Amino acid sequence: MVQSTELSLFQTQDYLLAISRALSEHLDIESVLRLVLQAATTLTQAEAGLIALYMPDNQVRIVAASGMTLETARQFHSLLQSMFTTGRTQQADWHHPGFRRALLRVARRHGLPFSEVIAMPFEDEGKPIGVLLAFRAAGKVGFTRYELRLLGNFADQAAIAIRNALLVQQLVQQRERMAAILANIADGIVLLNEQSQVELVNPAFAALSGWSPQRVIGLYASQVLVLVNDAGMPLSIPALTGRAARQEGHLIRADGTKGPYVSVIYTPLRMGMGTENKQFGTVVSVHDLSERHQLEAAKRAFIAGVSHELKTPLTIIIGYAETLLRTDAEWDAETIRQGLETIRDEAVHLTRLVDNLLDTARIEAGGLTLALEPLQLESLLGSVVDAFRAAHPDHRFVYEPPDEPMPAIYGDQDRLRQVIHNLLSNAVKYSPPDTTVRVEVWANDQEVGFCVSDEGPGIPRDQQPLIFERFYRRHETAGRTDGAGLGLYMAKALVEAHGGRIWVRSEEGQGATFCVALPQYTEELVRQAQGTRSASHRKESER
């Protein structure tokens, strides 16, 4: 018997040594938990077992089970949660007869044939991180002190393995989280090593630059982060040491073409304290500023355009006024009349420009109001087209009103006249003399609309999404046509204020067609409009 006992002891030590090696080789938390549970049930000759971990959020989670399903093992959750929450995590608490009886009651309640249970806590630097429960079936002898001590010694090794596996899992999760952040962040990110070589780029940078993430790895920053100014002159990369540095310019794409206008921020990565503080790389953030850059360019063009638009009529007004006021000349009545008409026309032009600027400010501030009433769109179109025929004899205007009255719309007559005027002015401005401007009116079950077509140069597809933005003017025609880039912007804002929509159809070299659709007049539309006005008045009074 003595020889058998000694052999059993040696076998146990060999098994513990093998398990210890196996645990040290595994860093995957699921593999570690499975080995720990297998070893514990083998050492104690238990029929079943489970492992519960006490997580950083103070919640207990049943993470592994043997001899029962994980769902069945989770029936012990409330009892274990209570132990950890109340701080009863000392050895004596886990081995207390009352706690063991409570565990067995839970087992019997769920039809588990257990009569003995042993609990062994896991600790990391004195803090509880979990517990292992081992169960024996009814009819088996109870756990001995030797088995309790054996399991306690094994628990120390198991706790170290579980802690290491949890740390690895945490690092993997953090890495996956960082990868997800980099993959979904809108800004381009480039990670450079100490030699300024690319170690990592995110999808946003790949999209901005045209560099594939695989092809760019190992290249130098000077090969990848190439910026030029508006004049096309290259910008030197700042020294990648010391403080963060910032640049703005057009990013040159992988194929050598000029890409988006970007802001590039170089931030050094440092590690250590005091004299040991060393830079081990640089993170580069690339933010697309194309929209802002285009808006600023449009604003500059707008200021230049408005200055020209204001200066020309003012020069004419001042010139005619000074001429008519000369005392050394006598003017006949016809000359005076023509001079005053010119002054009046230029003053009207100035007034229209100022009104456009004021309307733009109202639209931006949300203060645009409409005087709504039932209207016949075809009649309004006819009156504006007739006025343009008289004012622009060098263009042909084709408009055939329908024979039968069309459904009414609910709109502001002056504002809709402004929309029609802007679209016709646009057609005249961008189409050569002796060409046709065609106006068509139509209706469907819910809308009444019209289209204005010209025979001008058309609008390139890449510029069509931009033409309704404020201050925007096509580069090809900005210097040859009058205007401040507000006509289409205001037309869109006014149409949408009526609950309508506006769009353009154009092929380059084949003219352009602008269409407007407005909802038909209904009692429901009137109620909605009245409700919107009431809410707007309440909001205004609250201010």
XYZ file of C-alpha atoms in Angstrom:
543
model
C 0.000 0.000 0.000
C 2.816 2.379 0.822
C 4.466 1.681 -2.509
C 1.146 2.321 -4.324
C 0.619 5.596 -2.475
C 4.130 6.805 -3.313
C 3.614 5.876 -6.966
C 0.351 7.800 -7.007
C 2.150 10.804 -5.544
C 4.837 10.636 -8.197
C 2.191 10.338 -10.899
C 0.453 13.411 -9.516
C 3.664 15.418 -9.533
C 4.419 14.348 -13.092
C 0.897 15.331 -14.133
C 1.188 18.741 -12.455
C 4.519 19.315 -14.190
C 3.025 18.390 -17.562
C 0.024 20.626 -16.983
C 2.298 23.482 -15.907
C 4.275 23.192 -19.150
C 1.074 23.000 -21.184
C -0.341 26.096 -19.494
C 2.854 28.062 -20.130
C 2.652 27.200 -23.824
C -0.890 28.516 -24.274
C -1.851 32.184 -24.260
C -5.313 31.769 -25.718
C -7.795 32.242 -22.871
C -10.197 29.531 -24.065
C -7.389 26.968 -24.322
C -6.067 27.910 -20.868
C -9.519 27.633 -19.273
C -10.110 24.268 -20.920
C -6.743 22.931 -19.657
C -7.315 24.292 -16.142
C -10.759 22.720 -15.911
C -9.549 19.413 -17.315
C -6.597 19.301 -14.903
C -8.735 20.237 -11.867
C -11.366 17.563 -12.523
C -8.641 14.976 -13.198
C -6.693 15.806 -10.014
C -9.829 15.654 -7.854
C -11.525 12.795 -9.794
C -14.589 15.038 -10.139
C -17.444 14.304 -12.534
C -18.094 17.959 -13.393
C -16.725 21.431 -12.906
C -16.982 25.054 -13.920
C -14.872 28.207 -13.906
C -16.243 31.675 -13.137
C -14.202 34.842 -13.621
C -14.654 38.113 -11.759
C -14.418 40.767 -14.485
C -13.178 44.394 -14.174
C -16.800 45.593 -14.399
C -17.493 43.721 -11.104
C -19.618 41.145 -12.892
C -19.166 37.377 -12.584
C -19.144 35.401 -15.831
C -19.300 31.623 -16.132
C -16.717 31.029 -18.847
C -16.058 27.261 -18.905
C -17.841 24.058 -17.891
C -17.161 20.296 -17.899
C -19.647 17.494 -17.248
C -22.519 19.936 -17.810
C -23.525 22.440 -20.442
C -22.409 26.065 -20.134
C -26.078 27.057 -19.945
C -26.599 24.715 -16.963
C -23.422 26.004 -15.307
C -24.800 29.547 -15.502
C -27.518 28.584 -12.997
C -24.853 29.100 -10.294
C -24.262 32.690 -11.422
C -26.414 34.497 -8.828
C -24.818 32.658 -5.895
C -21.275 33.312 -7.151
C -22.074 36.966 -7.960
C -23.294 37.419 -4.396
C -20.030 35.976 -3.007
C -17.824 38.334 -5.009
C -20.066 41.395 -4.580
C -20.204 41.043 -0.775
C -16.452 40.447 -0.559
C -16.725 36.890 0.813
C -13.705 35.674 -1.149
C -11.437 34.274 1.541
C -10.569 30.578 1.616
C -12.827 30.078 4.629
C -15.784 31.663 2.811
C -15.466 29.351 -0.192
C -15.093 26.276 2.050
C -17.884 27.223 4.452
C -20.463 24.401 4.809
C -23.330 26.842 4.298
C -21.966 27.952 0.908
C -21.410 24.344 -0.172
C -24.971 23.415 0.814
C -26.274 26.393 -1.181
C -24.355 25.194 -4.262
C -25.780 21.677 -3.946
C -29.313 23.049 -3.559
C -28.909 24.880 -6.859
C -27.607 21.652 -8.420
C -30.568 19.576 -7.187
C -33.024 22.263 -8.290
C -31.782 21.819 -11.852
C -31.613 18.035 -11.759
C -27.841 17.690 -11.360
C -26.890 14.463 -9.463
C -24.170 15.976 -7.261
C -23.601 15.353 -3.554
C -20.134 16.863 -3.009
C -18.564 20.143 -4.155
C -15.238 21.890 -3.664
C -14.505 25.551 -4.437
C -11.048 26.912 -5.174
C -10.549 30.669 -5.759
C -8.042 32.204 -8.180
C -6.117 35.268 -7.002
C -3.789 37.731 -8.713
C -1.568 39.705 -6.316
C -4.080 39.139 -3.528
C -7.102 40.203 -5.586
C -9.799 37.649 -6.479
C -10.072 37.034 -10.238
C -12.285 33.939 -10.263
C -13.224 30.600 -8.760
C -13.279 26.931 -9.799
C -16.024 24.552 -8.656
C -15.589 20.761 -8.847
C -18.544 18.406 -8.269
C -18.783 14.699 -7.377
C -21.834 12.586 -8.057
C -24.101 11.149 -5.369
C -22.631 8.070 -3.685
C -19.017 9.202 -4.047
C -16.879 9.997 -1.027
C -16.232 13.607 -0.077
C -13.162 15.578 -1.061
C -10.160 14.937 1.214
C -7.818 17.507 2.767
C -5.092 16.205 0.486
C -7.219 16.894 -2.604
C -8.086 20.311 -1.230
C -4.387 21.119 -0.714
C -3.495 19.667 -4.116
C -6.136 21.783 -5.831
C -4.953 24.841 -3.896
C -1.374 24.397 -5.126
C -2.632 23.937 -8.677
C -4.855 27.025 -8.357
C -1.771 29.217 -7.921
C -0.348 28.020 -11.256
C -3.762 28.243 -12.899
C -4.263 31.829 -11.678
C -0.952 32.901 -13.246
C -1.878 31.218 -16.550
C -5.356 32.779 -16.524
C -3.957 36.218 -15.715
C -1.444 35.996 -18.573
C -4.105 34.766 -20.979
C -6.450 37.573 -19.937
C -3.668 40.129 -20.474
C -2.999 38.713 -23.938
C -6.732 38.766 -24.688
C -6.894 42.375 -23.521
C -3.969 43.308 -25.764
C -5.574 41.535 -28.717
C -8.887 43.301 -28.079
C -7.129 46.660 -27.798
C -5.303 45.959 -31.038
C -8.540 44.971 -32.756
C -10.238 48.071 -31.357
C -7.429 50.287 -32.622
C -7.593 48.553 -35.998
C -11.361 49.158 -36.118
C -10.869 52.819 -35.187
C -8.198 53.264 -37.843
C -10.369 51.483 -40.404
C -13.399 53.677 -39.716
C -11.857 57.060 -38.893
C -12.531 59.641 -41.584
C -9.017 61.117 -41.527
C -6.105 59.422 -43.220
C -3.550 57.981 -40.783
C 0.074 57.095 -41.564
C 2.453 55.552 -38.994
C 6.166 56.192 -39.578
C 9.068 54.450 -37.835
C 12.257 56.122 -36.587
C 13.676 56.094 -40.122
C 10.551 57.875 -41.465
C 9.432 54.730 -43.276
C 5.758 53.848 -43.512
C 4.704 51.047 -41.166
C 0.927 51.346 -41.455
C -1.772 53.295 -43.296
C -5.531 53.189 -42.827
C -8.178 52.825 -45.577
C -8.998 56.552 -45.469
C -5.428 57.468 -46.426
C -5.407 54.803 -49.134
C -8.567 56.374 -50.595
C -7.145 59.918 -50.414
C -3.736 59.074 -51.853
C -4.349 56.137 -54.176
C -1.615 54.132 -52.424
C -2.590 50.544 -51.606
C -1.847 49.589 -47.954
C 0.458 46.750 -49.078
C 2.433 48.734 -51.664
C 3.129 51.694 -49.399
C 4.703 49.767 -46.482
C 8.446 50.416 -46.253
C 8.415 53.529 -48.437
C 9.790 56.774 -47.043
C 7.524 59.642 -46.000
C 9.058 61.815 -48.725
C 7.774 59.328 -51.327
C 4.237 59.097 -49.966
C 3.413 62.427 -48.323
C 4.099 64.749 -51.258
C 2.309 68.120 -51.067
C 2.221 71.021 -53.523
C 0.714 74.475 -53.145
C -1.937 75.987 -55.414
C 0.770 77.047 -57.855
C 2.059 73.449 -58.073
C 5.296 74.101 -56.147
C 6.336 71.189 -53.872
C 6.378 71.657 -50.092
C 9.214 70.166 -48.057
C 8.322 67.731 -45.258
C 9.080 69.375 -41.894
C 11.732 67.889 -39.629
C 10.095 64.902 -37.892
C 11.521 65.669 -34.458
C 10.469 67.785 -31.525
C 6.996 69.260 -31.588
C 4.074 68.530 -33.868
C 4.211 70.190 -37.284
C 1.426 71.069 -39.711
C 1.212 71.629 -43.465
C -1.509 72.346 -46.002
C -1.464 71.650 -49.695
C -2.616 69.396 -52.499
C -1.697 65.751 -51.900
C 0.030 64.162 -54.883
C -1.570 60.771 -55.468
C 0.264 57.529 -56.179
C -0.211 57.991 -59.934
C 1.408 61.454 -59.816
C -1.804 63.460 -60.252
C -2.826 66.350 -58.006
C -5.218 65.051 -55.365
C -7.350 66.651 -52.640
C -6.354 69.725 -50.667
C -5.367 68.395 -47.222
C -4.079 69.387 -43.822
C -1.213 67.136 -42.676
C -0.199 67.022 -39.000
C 3.018 65.241 -37.985
C 2.972 64.222 -34.294
C 6.072 62.599 -32.747
C 5.547 59.431 -30.701
C 7.597 59.458 -27.508
C 8.287 56.975 -24.740
C 10.055 57.317 -21.391
C 10.608 60.109 -18.876
C 13.158 62.901 -18.524
C 16.458 62.220 -20.271
C 15.187 58.775 -21.299
C 12.344 60.331 -23.310
C 12.958 59.122 -26.852
C 11.064 59.409 -30.107
C 10.248 56.037 -31.627
C 8.151 57.129 -34.577
C 5.676 59.637 -35.979
C 1.938 59.461 -36.507
C 0.676 61.509 -39.443
C -2.937 62.686 -39.644
C -4.238 63.701 -43.095
C -7.510 65.650 -43.104
C -9.340 66.408 -46.359
C -9.941 70.176 -46.623
C -11.057 70.156 -50.259
C -14.566 71.400 -49.519
C -13.318 74.224 -47.303
C -10.604 75.116 -49.815
C -13.140 75.234 -52.636
C -15.470 77.379 -50.526
C -12.656 79.792 -49.698
C -11.709 79.986 -53.369
C -15.377 80.545 -54.219
C -15.591 83.295 -51.601
C -12.532 84.991 -53.068
C -14.076 84.738 -56.518
C -17.368 86.006 -55.076
C -15.712 89.058 -53.522
C -13.939 89.780 -56.800
C -17.179 89.245 -58.741
C -19.286 91.382 -56.422
C -16.653 94.104 -56.496
C -16.849 94.079 -60.285
C -20.657 93.901 -60.248
C -20.828 96.895 -57.894
C -18.071 98.912 -59.514
C -19.441 98.766 -63.074
C -22.915 100.246 -62.427
C -21.539 102.698 -59.877
C -19.006 103.933 -62.440
C -21.776 104.358 -65.011
C -24.075 106.139 -62.529
C -21.327 108.517 -61.395
C -20.244 109.145 -64.990
C -23.733 110.015 -66.227
C -24.514 112.104 -63.146
C -21.294 114.113 -63.505
C -21.962 114.577 -67.227
C -25.502 115.841 -66.668
C -24.294 118.169 -63.903
C -21.671 119.879 -66.069
C -22.245 123.639 -66.192
C -20.212 124.189 -69.315
C -22.613 122.242 -71.518
C -26.322 122.398 -72.290
C -28.157 119.093 -72.813
C -31.375 118.681 -74.737
C -34.342 116.920 -73.139
C -33.739 113.611 -74.996
C -30.128 113.400 -73.832
C -31.169 114.120 -70.246
C -33.928 111.501 -70.471
C -31.537 108.848 -71.814
C -28.987 109.666 -69.126
C -31.580 109.419 -66.348
C -32.876 106.119 -67.765
C -29.356 104.738 -67.736
C -28.900 105.864 -64.121
C -32.241 104.282 -63.219
C -31.396 100.965 -64.969
C -28.011 100.717 -63.277
C -29.585 101.577 -59.896
C -32.135 98.792 -60.457
C -29.245 96.446 -61.263
C -27.533 97.465 -58.016
C -30.751 97.002 -56.070
C -31.190 93.498 -57.518
C -27.634 92.577 -56.505
C -28.110 93.906 -52.972
C -31.453 92.085 -52.700
C -29.721 88.846 -53.737
C -27.092 89.339 -51.056
C -29.751 90.058 -48.430
C -31.804 87.032 -49.507
C -28.696 84.862 -49.243
C -28.149 86.104 -45.696
C -31.814 85.381 -44.838
C -31.563 81.874 -46.268
C -28.408 81.186 -44.241
C -30.087 82.514 -41.088
C -33.295 80.560 -41.720
C -35.298 83.777 -41.816
C -36.805 83.485 -45.313
C -40.607 83.941 -45.280
C -43.086 83.168 -48.062
C -46.417 84.834 -48.900
C -48.231 81.703 -50.089
C -51.339 81.679 -52.266
C -52.871 79.471 -54.998
C -51.125 80.198 -58.323
C -51.221 79.092 -61.954
C -47.614 78.339 -62.818
C -48.182 78.478 -66.598
C -49.398 82.107 -66.378
C -46.418 83.139 -64.256
C -44.052 81.497 -66.732
C -45.686 83.289 -69.665
C -45.295 86.754 -68.118
C -41.602 86.238 -67.277
C -40.806 84.756 -70.707
C -42.501 87.738 -72.412
C -40.355 90.140 -70.388
C -37.196 88.263 -71.433
C -38.212 88.328 -75.116
C -38.358 92.114 -74.953
C -35.137 92.483 -72.969
C -33.039 89.963 -74.969
C -33.864 90.218 -78.675
C -30.617 88.406 -79.570
C -32.084 85.107 -78.196
C -35.156 83.158 -79.293
C -37.565 82.183 -76.527
C -39.939 79.279 -77.176
C -42.796 78.734 -74.749
C -46.188 77.252 -75.575
C -48.640 77.401 -72.649
C -51.032 74.442 -72.393
C -54.515 74.685 -73.911
C -56.213 73.618 -70.679
C -55.549 75.110 -67.218
C -53.096 73.076 -65.194
C -53.468 72.168 -61.498
C -52.715 75.098 -59.218
C -49.677 75.309 -56.957
C -49.381 76.925 -53.535
C -46.565 79.444 -53.724
C -45.142 82.898 -53.287
C -45.579 84.665 -56.651
C -42.648 87.056 -56.247
C -40.277 84.320 -55.070
C -41.247 81.922 -57.859
C -40.903 84.741 -60.388
C -37.380 85.179 -58.973
C -36.663 81.456 -59.538
C -37.871 81.625 -63.161
C -35.936 84.854 -63.731
C -32.707 83.290 -62.350
C -33.015 80.203 -64.561
C -33.768 82.234 -67.705
C -30.921 84.643 -66.897
C -28.619 81.665 -66.500
C -29.703 80.285 -69.889
C -29.138 83.635 -71.626
C -25.818 84.218 -69.891
C -24.279 80.874 -70.844
C -25.646 80.413 -74.385
C -24.390 82.357 -77.424
C -26.568 84.911 -79.286
C -29.000 83.713 -81.921
C -29.682 80.478 -80.025
C -32.942 79.194 -78.573
C -34.031 79.105 -74.931
C -36.896 76.648 -74.575
C -39.403 76.621 -71.668
C -41.765 73.700 -71.104
C -44.417 73.220 -68.428
C -45.748 69.837 -67.269
C -47.792 68.151 -64.546
C -48.200 64.704 -62.986
C -50.463 63.337 -60.241
C -48.773 65.296 -57.454
C -46.585 68.001 -58.987
C -46.544 70.841 -61.478
C -43.204 71.749 -62.979
C -41.250 73.425 -65.735
C -37.905 73.028 -67.506
C -35.616 75.667 -69.046
C -33.258 74.411 -71.777
C -30.459 76.302 -73.499
C -27.986 75.628 -76.322
C -24.882 76.615 -74.382
C -21.665 74.646 -73.722
C -23.279 72.360 -71.149
C -21.990 71.456 -67.684
C -19.329 68.782 -67.050
C -20.590 65.905 -64.907
C -18.018 66.507 -62.167
C -19.239 70.105 -61.756
C -22.981 69.379 -61.737
C -23.135 68.585 -57.971
C -21.444 71.959 -57.261
C -23.487 74.387 -59.338
C -26.197 74.871 -56.691
C -23.664 75.846 -53.999
C -23.393 79.502 -53.024
C -20.620 81.536 -54.682
C -19.847 78.721 -57.143
C -18.998 79.718 -60.715
C -17.497 77.539 -63.420
C -13.802 78.218 -63.872
C -14.130 78.191 -67.665
C -16.678 81.022 -67.726
C -16.097 82.906 -64.454
C -14.062 85.607 -66.143
C -16.337 85.993 -69.166
C -19.778 86.278 -67.541
C -21.294 88.578 -64.953
C -22.665 87.370 -61.648
C -21.668 86.496 -58.102
C -22.513 82.791 -58.096
C -25.781 83.175 -56.184
C -28.503 82.658 -58.818
C -28.734 78.855 -58.795
C -28.084 78.697 -55.039
C -31.037 81.015 -54.405
C -33.231 79.182 -56.929
C -32.608 75.888 -55.128
C -33.240 77.422 -51.686
C -36.511 79.063 -52.833
C -37.781 75.914 -54.572
C -37.029 73.763 -51.508
C -38.723 76.356 -49.276
C -41.875 75.630 -51.328
C -41.453 71.892 -50.708
C -40.289 71.363 -54.279
C -37.158 70.084 -55.976
C -34.744 71.299 -58.649
C -32.248 69.401 -60.799
C -30.134 69.681 -63.930
C -29.620 67.478 -66.983
C -26.617 68.240 -69.153
C -24.009 66.726 -71.408
C -20.881 68.757 -72.095
C -21.212 70.552 -75.425
C -24.966 69.882 -75.669
C -26.529 72.595 -73.545
C -28.212 72.301 -70.149
C -31.771 71.756 -68.925
C -32.842 72.937 -65.464
C -36.112 71.535 -64.110
C -38.287 72.538 -61.164
C -41.128 70.498 -59.629
C -43.582 72.035 -57.130
C -46.327 70.273 -55.152
C -49.907 70.785 -56.350
C -52.270 72.914 -54.294
C -54.251 70.856 -51.725
C -56.002 71.634 -48.456
C -53.518 69.369 -46.660
C -50.613 71.370 -48.111
C -52.223 74.588 -46.834
C -52.588 73.117 -43.323
C -48.966 71.973 -43.315
C -47.757 75.391 -44.464
C -49.844 77.142 -41.800
C -48.487 74.800 -39.131
C -44.923 75.469 -40.245
C -45.500 79.237 -40.148
C -47.040 79.011 -36.661
C -44.049 77.035 -35.367
C -41.688 79.546 -36.982
C -43.509 82.480 -35.363
C -43.376 80.768 -31.949
C -39.665 80.164 -32.306
C -39.113 83.773 -33.358
C -41.086 85.104 -30.370
C -39.091 82.863 -27.990
C -35.924 84.520 -29.210
